[in-house]
């Protein structure tokens, strides 16, 4: 379903999600607006599902990695659906409101998730349904986002994952900030037929349209992964920040739980998520799944790669635990370096060396 916001001036369709805009003609200024002001991002390519029914919370609790039995009304959470071996199959953002649990997931994955949920219903009072055709997600991003909501007369949830209903249907949900931690995020679920009108209310209150590329750049900066892009078929939650945001470590009895608990107790997952700085010798961004190499060895895989308005070419990558900031890395022909903030704790000299390496990568003086 092509978004009506794709018809706005300057809009360029996103390469991988062609129903929404990658940008509106100003890719880097749009990033800065998210980082410093208030930008409205069309994320209506995400799939949306609902789970009504009296047994919904205890049922979802038994199927996912998150503790959901006591999820309160007007609140949200993140959860994972894992394979029996503990590999990530779905990452879902949940919203509990007025007797219905909503979920939003990666574009194109909603039907598979609903199909799985339908197979697991048995005799329980639940009725999962894909409702993407009727509902669309927007995100208001930036430190001035709350001021825009107030000016528009929309509710302003206070805490992360707090939810407030919208008059006429839908809801407002606060999410963890992205970018350097100051770009606040509020997700807005609105009836799809009202998407343009609801967006115009926020634009009239001071928001500016920004494309999905701008959101992705700040998401990468914040190291917030996307399922199926920054993860692969071997990814376990312990390798990503989802162990903190989407997994309840004191909860058992869900599919894949044994792997999560075992690796957590050992304290060393096989890979870790890092931010890579690329030298920018090629104008083309590496595709998700591109190998990260060291000499002749493959030591990781790239997820989301972006052009960041401050950091240049950067990418999220899953790399083996044996990879250190001193390890010479390449992504295709580009020289890469791990961000010093992603080095193991307590390695001051290593972090200093990592910063030197990044400076060299940015000036294209390292050639592997």
mmCIF file of C-alpha atoms in Angstrom:
data_model
loop_
_atom_site.group_PDB
_atom_site.id
_atom_site.type_symbol
_atom_site.label_atom_id
_atom_site.label_comp_id
_atom_site.label_asym_id
_atom_site.label_seq_id
_atom_site.Cartn_x
_atom_site.Cartn_y
_atom_site.Cartn_z
ATOM 1 C CA UNK A 1 0.000 0.000 0.000
ATOM 2 C CA UNK A 2 1.708 3.137 -1.223
ATOM 3 C CA UNK A 3 1.677 5.876 1.390
ATOM 4 C CA UNK A 4 0.019 9.182 0.441
ATOM 5 C CA UNK A 5 3.087 10.917 1.911
ATOM 6 C CA UNK A 6 5.114 9.497 -0.977
ATOM 7 C CA UNK A 7 3.314 12.054 -3.146
ATOM 8 C CA UNK A 8 4.676 15.025 -1.182
ATOM 9 C CA UNK A 9 7.196 17.384 -2.865
ATOM 10 C CA UNK A 10 10.694 15.976 -3.222
ATOM 11 C CA UNK A 11 9.766 12.463 -2.107
ATOM 12 C CA UNK A 12 11.998 9.638 -3.368
ATOM 13 C CA UNK A 13 10.801 6.076 -2.813
ATOM 14 C CA UNK A 14 12.900 3.890 -0.548
ATOM 15 C CA UNK A 15 14.886 1.210 -2.362
ATOM 16 C CA UNK A 16 13.890 -1.609 -0.022
ATOM 17 C CA UNK A 17 10.508 -0.248 1.147
ATOM 18 C CA UNK A 18 9.144 1.453 -1.985
ATOM 19 C CA UNK A 19 5.782 2.289 -0.393
ATOM 20 C CA UNK A 20 7.405 5.029 1.752
ATOM 21 C CA UNK A 21 9.920 7.818 1.158
ATOM 22 C CA UNK A 22 13.651 7.359 1.600
ATOM 23 C CA UNK A 23 13.939 11.149 1.750
ATOM 24 C CA UNK A 24 12.211 14.312 0.611
ATOM 25 C CA UNK A 25 15.129 15.764 -1.322
ATOM 26 C CA UNK A 26 17.403 16.708 1.606
ATOM 27 C CA UNK A 27 18.917 13.530 3.104
ATOM 28 C CA UNK A 28 21.457 15.120 5.472
ATOM 29 C CA UNK A 29 19.346 18.104 6.590
ATOM 30 C CA UNK A 30 16.558 15.637 7.350
ATOM 31 C CA UNK A 31 18.909 13.734 9.675
ATOM 32 C CA UNK A 32 19.829 16.937 11.455
ATOM 33 C CA UNK A 33 16.160 17.800 11.907
ATOM 34 C CA UNK A 34 15.642 14.486 13.681
ATOM 35 C CA UNK A 35 18.732 15.023 15.813
ATOM 36 C CA UNK A 36 17.997 18.660 16.717
ATOM 37 C CA UNK A 37 14.316 19.436 16.074
ATOM 38 C CA UNK A 38 11.242 17.364 15.261
ATOM 39 C CA UNK A 39 10.887 15.244 12.155
ATOM 40 C CA UNK A 40 7.892 13.158 11.131
ATOM 41 C CA UNK A 41 8.926 9.828 9.585
ATOM 42 C CA UNK A 42 6.537 7.688 7.552
ATOM 43 C CA UNK A 43 6.998 4.097 8.764
ATOM 44 C CA UNK A 44 3.697 2.845 7.386
ATOM 45 C CA UNK A 45 5.546 0.010 5.646
ATOM 46 C CA UNK A 46 5.624 -1.851 8.980
ATOM 47 C CA UNK A 47 3.141 -4.666 9.433
ATOM 48 C CA UNK A 48 0.554 -4.339 12.217
ATOM 49 C CA UNK A 49 -1.330 -7.134 13.977
ATOM 50 C CA UNK A 50 -3.824 -7.374 16.817
ATOM 51 C CA UNK A 51 -4.481 -10.077 19.395
ATOM 52 C CA UNK A 52 -7.819 -9.656 21.182
ATOM 53 C CA UNK A 53 -9.211 -12.250 23.571
ATOM 54 C CA UNK A 54 -9.256 -12.983 27.281
ATOM 55 C CA UNK A 55 -6.244 -15.322 27.175
ATOM 56 C CA UNK A 56 -4.019 -13.081 25.040
ATOM 57 C CA UNK A 57 -1.398 -12.027 27.623
ATOM 58 C CA UNK A 58 -0.804 -15.419 29.217
ATOM 59 C CA UNK A 59 -0.732 -16.954 25.726
ATOM 60 C CA UNK A 60 1.793 -14.446 24.355
ATOM 61 C CA UNK A 61 3.796 -14.864 27.562
ATOM 62 C CA UNK A 62 4.144 -18.579 26.799
ATOM 63 C CA UNK A 63 5.189 -18.031 23.174
ATOM 64 C CA UNK A 64 7.686 -15.168 23.431
ATOM 65 C CA UNK A 65 10.843 -14.179 25.280
ATOM 66 C CA UNK A 66 9.166 -11.415 27.283
ATOM 67 C CA UNK A 67 7.250 -11.488 30.576
ATOM 68 C CA UNK A 68 3.757 -10.447 29.482
ATOM 69 C CA UNK A 69 1.312 -12.021 31.935
ATOM 70 C CA UNK A 70 1.048 -8.797 33.918
ATOM 71 C CA UNK A 71 1.549 -6.278 31.138
ATOM 72 C CA UNK A 72 -0.577 -3.338 32.229
ATOM 73 C CA UNK A 73 -3.125 -1.459 30.203
ATOM 74 C CA UNK A 74 -1.723 1.528 28.271
ATOM 75 C CA UNK A 75 1.795 0.098 28.282
ATOM 76 C CA UNK A 76 4.107 -1.612 25.845
ATOM 77 C CA UNK A 77 7.120 -3.850 25.541
ATOM 78 C CA UNK A 78 9.385 -5.599 23.057
ATOM 79 C CA UNK A 79 9.478 -9.356 22.560
ATOM 80 C CA UNK A 80 11.083 -12.017 20.398
ATOM 81 C CA UNK A 81 9.735 -15.160 18.835
ATOM 82 C CA UNK A 82 12.572 -17.685 18.745
ATOM 83 C CA UNK A 83 13.166 -20.979 16.988
ATOM 84 C CA UNK A 84 13.524 -24.124 19.109
ATOM 85 C CA UNK A 85 17.300 -23.595 18.832
ATOM 86 C CA UNK A 86 17.032 -20.041 20.188
ATOM 87 C CA UNK A 87 17.524 -18.181 16.915
ATOM 88 C CA UNK A 88 15.576 -14.950 16.377
ATOM 89 C CA UNK A 89 12.590 -15.371 14.050
ATOM 90 C CA UNK A 90 10.602 -12.208 14.843
ATOM 91 C CA UNK A 91 11.078 -9.020 16.832
ATOM 92 C CA UNK A 92 7.752 -7.453 17.762
ATOM 93 C CA UNK A 93 6.935 -4.189 19.533
ATOM 94 C CA UNK A 94 3.844 -4.770 21.664
ATOM 95 C CA UNK A 95 1.182 -2.337 22.837
ATOM 96 C CA UNK A 96 -1.516 -3.288 25.348
ATOM 97 C CA UNK A 97 -4.581 -1.062 25.220
ATOM 98 C CA UNK A 98 -8.231 -1.491 26.172
ATOM 99 C CA UNK A 99 -8.367 -5.268 25.990
ATOM 100 C CA UNK A 100 -6.330 -5.728 22.810
ATOM 101 C CA UNK A 101 -2.639 -6.392 22.314
ATOM 102 C CA UNK A 102 -1.189 -4.694 19.234
ATOM 103 C CA UNK A 103 2.058 -5.686 17.592
ATOM 104 C CA UNK A 104 4.135 -4.010 14.913
ATOM 105 C CA UNK A 105 6.848 -5.898 13.089
ATOM 106 C CA UNK A 106 9.253 -5.644 10.166
ATOM 107 C CA UNK A 107 7.699 -4.971 6.746
ATOM 108 C CA UNK A 108 6.539 -8.118 5.017
ATOM 109 C CA UNK A 109 6.852 -10.375 8.087
ATOM 110 C CA UNK A 110 3.421 -9.897 9.641
ATOM 111 C CA UNK A 111 1.675 -12.651 7.680
ATOM 112 C CA UNK A 112 4.238 -15.248 8.746
ATOM 113 C CA UNK A 113 3.981 -14.213 12.389
ATOM 114 C CA UNK A 114 0.177 -14.260 12.357
ATOM 115 C CA UNK A 115 0.291 -17.657 10.660
ATOM 116 C CA UNK A 116 2.481 -18.980 13.470
ATOM 117 C CA UNK A 117 0.196 -17.501 16.108
ATOM 118 C CA UNK A 118 -2.883 -18.996 14.451
ATOM 119 C CA UNK A 119 -1.289 -22.447 14.573
ATOM 120 C CA UNK A 120 -0.600 -22.042 18.285
ATOM 121 C CA UNK A 121 -4.140 -21.024 19.307
ATOM 122 C CA UNK A 122 -5.409 -24.477 20.309
ATOM 123 C CA UNK A 123 -8.545 -23.948 22.458
ATOM 124 C CA UNK A 124 -7.541 -20.578 23.902
ATOM 125 C CA UNK A 125 -9.597 -17.403 23.720
ATOM 126 C CA UNK A 126 -7.382 -15.461 21.319
ATOM 127 C CA UNK A 127 -7.872 -14.250 17.748
ATOM 128 C CA UNK A 128 -4.664 -12.925 16.115
ATOM 129 C CA UNK A 129 -5.230 -10.935 12.932
ATOM 130 C CA UNK A 130 -3.095 -8.961 10.489
ATOM 131 C CA UNK A 131 -4.509 -5.422 10.226
ATOM 132 C CA UNK A 132 -1.841 -3.607 8.192
ATOM 133 C CA UNK A 133 -4.463 -2.629 5.604
ATOM 134 C CA UNK A 134 -6.307 -0.571 8.195
ATOM 135 C CA UNK A 135 -3.554 0.932 10.327
ATOM 136 C CA UNK A 136 -0.335 2.848 9.674
ATOM 137 C CA UNK A 137 2.639 3.773 11.844
ATOM 138 C CA UNK A 138 4.328 7.184 11.939
ATOM 139 C CA UNK A 139 7.261 8.195 14.138
ATOM 140 C CA UNK A 140 7.827 11.680 15.511
ATOM 141 C CA UNK A 141 11.548 11.976 16.221
ATOM 142 C CA UNK A 142 13.664 14.660 17.858
ATOM 143 C CA UNK A 143 14.125 16.692 21.032
ATOM 144 C CA UNK A 144 11.257 19.011 20.036
ATOM 145 C CA UNK A 145 8.800 16.184 19.411
ATOM 146 C CA UNK A 146 6.921 16.647 22.686
ATOM 147 C CA UNK A 147 6.427 20.337 21.920
ATOM 148 C CA UNK A 148 4.921 19.410 18.546
ATOM 149 C CA UNK A 149 2.521 16.931 20.160
ATOM 150 C CA UNK A 150 1.450 19.555 22.688
ATOM 151 C CA UNK A 151 0.930 22.201 20.000
ATOM 152 C CA UNK A 152 -1.168 19.747 17.991
ATOM 153 C CA UNK A 153 -3.268 18.880 21.019
ATOM 154 C CA UNK A 154 -2.093 15.255 20.959
ATOM 155 C CA UNK A 155 -1.243 13.329 24.156
ATOM 156 C CA UNK A 156 2.391 13.108 25.307
ATOM 157 C CA UNK A 157 3.310 9.782 26.971
ATOM 158 C CA UNK A 158 5.934 10.331 29.650
ATOM 159 C CA UNK A 159 7.962 7.129 30.008
ATOM 160 C CA UNK A 160 9.376 4.659 27.463
ATOM 161 C CA UNK A 161 6.691 2.216 26.303
ATOM 162 C CA UNK A 162 3.902 4.294 27.879
ATOM 163 C CA UNK A 163 0.825 4.422 25.629
ATOM 164 C CA UNK A 164 -2.046 6.892 25.305
ATOM 165 C CA UNK A 165 -5.098 6.387 23.065
ATOM 166 C CA UNK A 166 -5.854 8.866 20.303
ATOM 167 C CA UNK A 167 -9.343 10.294 19.770
ATOM 168 C CA UNK A 168 -10.812 8.615 16.727
ATOM 169 C CA UNK A 169 -8.688 5.495 17.072
ATOM 170 C CA UNK A 170 -5.065 4.551 17.332
ATOM 171 C CA UNK A 171 -2.510 5.451 19.968
ATOM 172 C CA UNK A 172 0.672 7.303 20.856
ATOM 173 C CA UNK A 173 3.595 5.274 22.268
ATOM 174 C CA UNK A 174 6.916 6.561 23.557
ATOM 175 C CA UNK A 175 9.955 4.531 22.527
ATOM 176 C CA UNK A 176 13.626 4.674 23.570
ATOM 177 C CA UNK A 177 15.497 7.589 22.012
ATOM 178 C CA UNK A 178 17.814 7.103 19.027
ATOM 179 C CA UNK A 179 20.837 8.994 17.691
ATOM 180 C CA UNK A 180 23.082 10.065 20.556
ATOM 181 C CA UNK A 181 20.259 9.481 23.025
ATOM 182 C CA UNK A 182 18.641 12.917 22.708
ATOM 183 C CA UNK A 183 16.447 12.227 19.659
ATOM 184 C CA UNK A 184 13.220 11.260 21.424
ATOM 185 C CA UNK A 185 10.922 8.866 19.565
ATOM 186 C CA UNK A 186 7.129 8.707 19.754
ATOM 187 C CA UNK A 187 5.325 6.177 17.567
ATOM 188 C CA UNK A 188 1.871 7.098 16.310
ATOM 189 C CA UNK A 189 -0.585 4.466 15.106
ATOM 190 C CA UNK A 190 -3.345 6.030 13.008
ATOM 191 C CA UNK A 191 -6.101 4.747 10.732
ATOM 192 C CA UNK A 192 -4.512 4.295 7.313
ATOM 193 C CA UNK A 193 -7.276 6.244 5.590
ATOM 194 C CA UNK A 194 -6.439 9.214 7.836
ATOM 195 C CA UNK A 195 -2.649 9.002 7.447
ATOM 196 C CA UNK A 196 -2.254 12.186 5.380
ATOM 197 C CA UNK A 197 -4.656 14.221 7.523
ATOM 198 C CA UNK A 198 -3.059 13.131 10.804
ATOM 199 C CA UNK A 199 0.401 13.865 9.412
ATOM 200 C CA UNK A 200 -0.721 17.348 8.350
ATOM 201 C CA UNK A 201 -1.853 18.082 11.926
ATOM 202 C CA UNK A 202 1.659 17.406 13.180
ATOM 203 C CA UNK A 203 3.312 19.292 10.335
ATOM 204 C CA UNK A 204 1.135 22.305 11.083
ATOM 205 C CA UNK A 205 2.263 22.082 14.717
ATOM 206 C CA UNK A 206 5.931 22.385 13.783
ATOM 207 C CA UNK A 207 7.158 18.987 12.609
ATOM 208 C CA UNK A 208 8.994 18.601 9.286
ATOM 209 C CA UNK A 209 8.787 15.578 7.013
ATOM 210 C CA UNK A 210 11.872 13.364 7.078
ATOM 211 C CA UNK A 211 12.487 10.179 5.141
ATOM 212 C CA UNK A 212 13.148 6.680 6.353
ATOM 213 C CA UNK A 213 16.873 7.069 5.559
ATOM 214 C CA UNK A 214 17.173 9.756 8.238
ATOM 215 C CA UNK A 215 15.503 7.537 10.827
ATOM 216 C CA UNK A 216 17.744 4.616 9.852
ATOM 217 C CA UNK A 217 20.895 6.704 10.221
ATOM 218 C CA UNK A 218 20.026 7.677 13.806
ATOM 219 C CA UNK A 219 18.896 4.125 14.575
ATOM 220 C CA UNK A 220 22.290 2.820 13.458
ATOM 221 C CA UNK A 221 24.035 5.435 15.604
ATOM 222 C CA UNK A 222 22.024 4.153 18.597
ATOM 223 C CA UNK A 223 22.915 0.493 17.785
ATOM 224 C CA UNK A 224 19.237 -0.502 17.642
ATOM 225 C CA UNK A 225 19.012 -3.576 15.384
ATOM 226 C CA UNK A 226 16.342 -4.643 12.926
ATOM 227 C CA UNK A 227 15.291 -8.281 12.653
ATOM 228 C CA UNK A 228 16.256 -9.826 9.336
ATOM 229 C CA UNK A 229 18.569 -6.936 8.478
ATOM 230 C CA UNK A 230 21.001 -6.727 11.394
ATOM 231 C CA UNK A 231 20.276 -10.345 12.307
ATOM 232 C CA UNK A 232 20.532 -13.535 10.281
ATOM 233 C CA UNK A 233 19.298 -17.112 10.640
ATOM 234 C CA UNK A 234 21.981 -17.833 13.270
ATOM 235 C CA UNK A 235 21.389 -14.785 15.486
ATOM 236 C CA UNK A 236 20.569 -15.396 19.134
ATOM 237 C CA UNK A 237 19.283 -12.595 21.415
ATOM 238 C CA UNK A 238 22.515 -12.545 23.438
ATOM 239 C CA UNK A 239 24.387 -11.073 20.471
ATOM 240 C CA UNK A 240 22.236 -7.934 20.361
ATOM 241 C CA UNK A 241 20.728 -5.347 22.681
ATOM 242 C CA UNK A 242 17.500 -7.361 22.572
ATOM 243 C CA UNK A 243 18.785 -9.334 25.546
ATOM 244 C CA UNK A 244 18.134 -6.144 27.527
ATOM 245 C CA UNK A 245 14.998 -4.817 25.850
ATOM 246 C CA UNK A 246 13.082 -7.875 24.604
ATOM 247 C CA UNK A 247 14.083 -10.781 26.871
ATOM 248 C CA UNK A 248 13.096 -11.471 30.481
ATOM 249 C CA UNK A 249 16.017 -13.481 31.862
ATOM 250 C CA UNK A 250 14.127 -14.794 34.889
ATOM 251 C CA UNK A 251 11.334 -16.223 32.791
ATOM 252 C CA UNK A 252 11.425 -19.803 31.508
ATOM 253 C CA UNK A 253 9.316 -22.186 29.483
ATOM 254 C CA UNK A 254 9.301 -20.552 26.070
ATOM 255 C CA UNK A 255 10.668 -21.809 22.795
ATOM 256 C CA UNK A 256 14.427 -21.242 22.540
ATOM 257 C CA UNK A 257 14.817 -20.326 26.237
ATOM 258 C CA UNK A 258 17.480 -22.971 26.945
ATOM 259 C CA UNK A 259 19.902 -21.439 24.437
ATOM 260 C CA UNK A 260 19.381 -17.916 25.791
ATOM 261 C CA UNK A 261 19.921 -19.029 29.399
ATOM 262 C CA UNK A 262 22.949 -21.191 28.626
ATOM 263 C CA UNK A 263 24.786 -18.501 26.664
ATOM 264 C CA UNK A 264 23.867 -15.860 29.254
ATOM 265 C CA UNK A 265 25.291 -17.984 32.054
ATOM 266 C CA UNK A 266 28.480 -18.611 30.100
ATOM 267 C CA UNK A 267 28.683 -14.875 29.406
ATOM 268 C CA UNK A 268 30.154 -15.085 25.918
ATOM 269 C CA UNK A 269 27.868 -15.197 22.856
ATOM 270 C CA UNK A 270 29.600 -16.197 19.614
ATOM 271 C CA UNK A 271 29.206 -12.725 18.058
ATOM 272 C CA UNK A 272 28.548 -9.167 19.136
ATOM 273 C CA UNK A 273 26.938 -6.157 17.465
ATOM 274 C CA UNK A 274 29.300 -3.262 16.706
ATOM 275 C CA UNK A 275 29.303 0.002 14.792
ATOM 276 C CA UNK A 276 31.762 -0.050 11.912
ATOM 277 C CA UNK A 277 33.273 3.053 10.339
ATOM 278 C CA UNK A 278 33.952 2.601 6.607
ATOM 279 C CA UNK A 279 36.502 4.570 4.616
ATOM 280 C CA UNK A 280 34.011 5.659 1.941
ATOM 281 C CA UNK A 281 36.276 4.760 -0.963
ATOM 282 C CA UNK A 282 33.160 3.432 -2.709
ATOM 283 C CA UNK A 283 30.007 5.505 -3.015
ATOM 284 C CA UNK A 284 27.883 2.348 -2.900
ATOM 285 C CA UNK A 285 26.734 1.208 0.525
ATOM 286 C CA UNK A 286 27.313 -2.489 1.274
ATOM 287 C CA UNK A 287 24.174 -4.610 1.264
ATOM 288 C CA UNK A 288 22.961 -6.366 4.371
ATOM 289 C CA UNK A 289 24.712 -9.706 4.596
ATOM 290 C CA UNK A 290 27.972 -8.494 3.028
ATOM 291 C CA UNK A 291 30.864 -10.331 4.722
ATOM 292 C CA UNK A 292 33.253 -8.556 7.068
ATOM 293 C CA UNK A 293 36.706 -9.980 6.395
ATOM 294 C CA UNK A 294 40.145 -9.960 7.959
ATOM 295 C CA UNK A 295 42.694 -11.101 5.427
ATOM 296 C CA UNK A 296 41.262 -14.266 3.928
ATOM 297 C CA UNK A 297 38.963 -14.979 6.904
ATOM 298 C CA UNK A 298 35.293 -14.065 7.130
ATOM 299 C CA UNK A 299 34.789 -12.676 10.639
ATOM 300 C CA UNK A 300 31.316 -11.149 10.496
ATOM 301 C CA UNK A 301 28.468 -9.758 8.424
ATOM 302 C CA UNK A 302 27.185 -6.258 7.752
ATOM 303 C CA UNK A 303 23.615 -5.317 8.638
ATOM 304 C CA UNK A 304 22.346 -1.781 8.023
ATOM 305 C CA UNK A 305 24.791 0.565 6.277
ATOM 306 C CA UNK A 306 24.088 4.312 6.123
ATOM 307 C CA UNK A 307 25.567 7.682 5.279
ATOM 308 C CA UNK A 308 25.479 9.542 8.595
ATOM 309 C CA UNK A 309 25.447 13.338 8.650
ATOM 310 C CA UNK A 310 28.299 13.457 11.199
ATOM 311 C CA UNK A 311 30.096 10.101 11.018
ATOM 312 C CA UNK A 312 30.117 9.487 7.283
ATOM 313 C CA UNK A 313 29.813 5.878 6.111
ATOM 314 C CA UNK A 314 28.908 3.629 9.048
ATOM 315 C CA UNK A 315 27.254 0.245 9.433
ATOM 316 C CA UNK A 316 26.009 -2.110 12.081
ATOM 317 C CA UNK A 317 27.756 -5.466 11.935
ATOM 318 C CA UNK A 318 27.778 -8.764 13.787
ATOM 319 C CA UNK A 319 31.400 -9.807 14.300
ATOM 320 C CA UNK A 320 33.042 -12.737 16.034
ATOM 321 C CA UNK A 321 34.077 -12.229 19.641
ATOM 322 C CA UNK A 322 37.710 -12.769 18.618
ATOM 323 C CA UNK A 323 37.656 -9.566 16.544
ATOM 324 C CA UNK A 324 39.362 -6.681 18.376
ATOM 325 C CA UNK A 325 39.748 -3.004 17.463
ATOM 326 C CA UNK A 326 43.261 -3.860 16.217
ATOM 327 C CA UNK A 327 41.987 -6.518 13.833
ATOM 328 C CA UNK A 328 42.372 -5.264 10.238
ATOM 329 C CA UNK A 329 38.904 -5.357 8.710
ATOM 330 C CA UNK A 330 37.399 -4.891 5.289
ATOM 331 C CA UNK A 331 33.891 -4.777 3.907
ATOM 332 C CA UNK A 332 34.280 -5.435 0.219
ATOM 333 C CA UNK A 333 37.069 -3.070 -0.831
ATOM 334 C CA UNK A 334 36.375 -0.611 1.990
ATOM 335 C CA UNK A 335 38.600 -0.531 5.048
ATOM 336 C CA UNK A 336 36.595 -0.724 8.268
ATOM 337 C CA UNK A 337 37.212 0.018 11.942
ATOM 338 C CA UNK A 338 35.163 -0.766 15.046
ATOM 339 C CA UNK A 339 33.880 2.258 16.954
ATOM 340 C CA UNK A 340 35.796 2.688 20.246
ATOM 341 C CA UNK A 341 32.528 2.737 22.191
ATOM 342 C CA UNK A 342 32.045 -0.884 21.108
ATOM 343 C CA UNK A 343 35.335 -2.187 22.479
ATOM 344 C CA UNK A 344 35.269 -4.412 25.575
ATOM 345 C CA UNK A 345 35.040 -2.509 28.866
ATOM 346 C CA UNK A 346 38.241 -1.621 30.687
ATOM 347 C CA UNK A 347 40.541 -1.434 27.662
ATOM 348 C CA UNK A 348 41.630 2.201 27.676
ATOM 349 C CA UNK A 349 44.689 1.639 25.482
ATOM 350 C CA UNK A 350 42.610 -0.403 23.064
ATOM 351 C CA UNK A 351 40.015 2.355 22.844
ATOM 352 C CA UNK A 352 42.717 4.916 22.124
ATOM 353 C CA UNK A 353 44.059 2.698 19.363
ATOM 354 C CA UNK A 354 40.545 2.283 17.987
ATOM 355 C CA UNK A 355 40.063 6.052 17.827
ATOM 356 C CA UNK A 356 43.347 6.401 15.941
ATOM 357 C CA UNK A 357 42.238 3.736 13.514
ATOM 358 C CA UNK A 358 38.891 5.469 12.904
ATOM 359 C CA UNK A 359 40.656 8.771 12.224
ATOM 360 C CA UNK A 360 42.812 6.985 9.691
ATOM 361 C CA UNK A 361 39.823 5.288 8.065
ATOM 362 C CA UNK A 362 38.033 8.610 7.688
ATOM 363 C CA UNK A 363 41.035 10.157 6.011
ATOM 364 C CA UNK A 364 41.434 7.046 3.827
ATOM 365 C CA UNK A 365 45.065 6.581 4.892
ATOM 366 C CA UNK A 366 44.649 2.926 5.866
ATOM 367 C CA UNK A 367 44.511 0.432 3.034
ATOM 368 C CA UNK A 368 44.237 -2.820 4.996
#
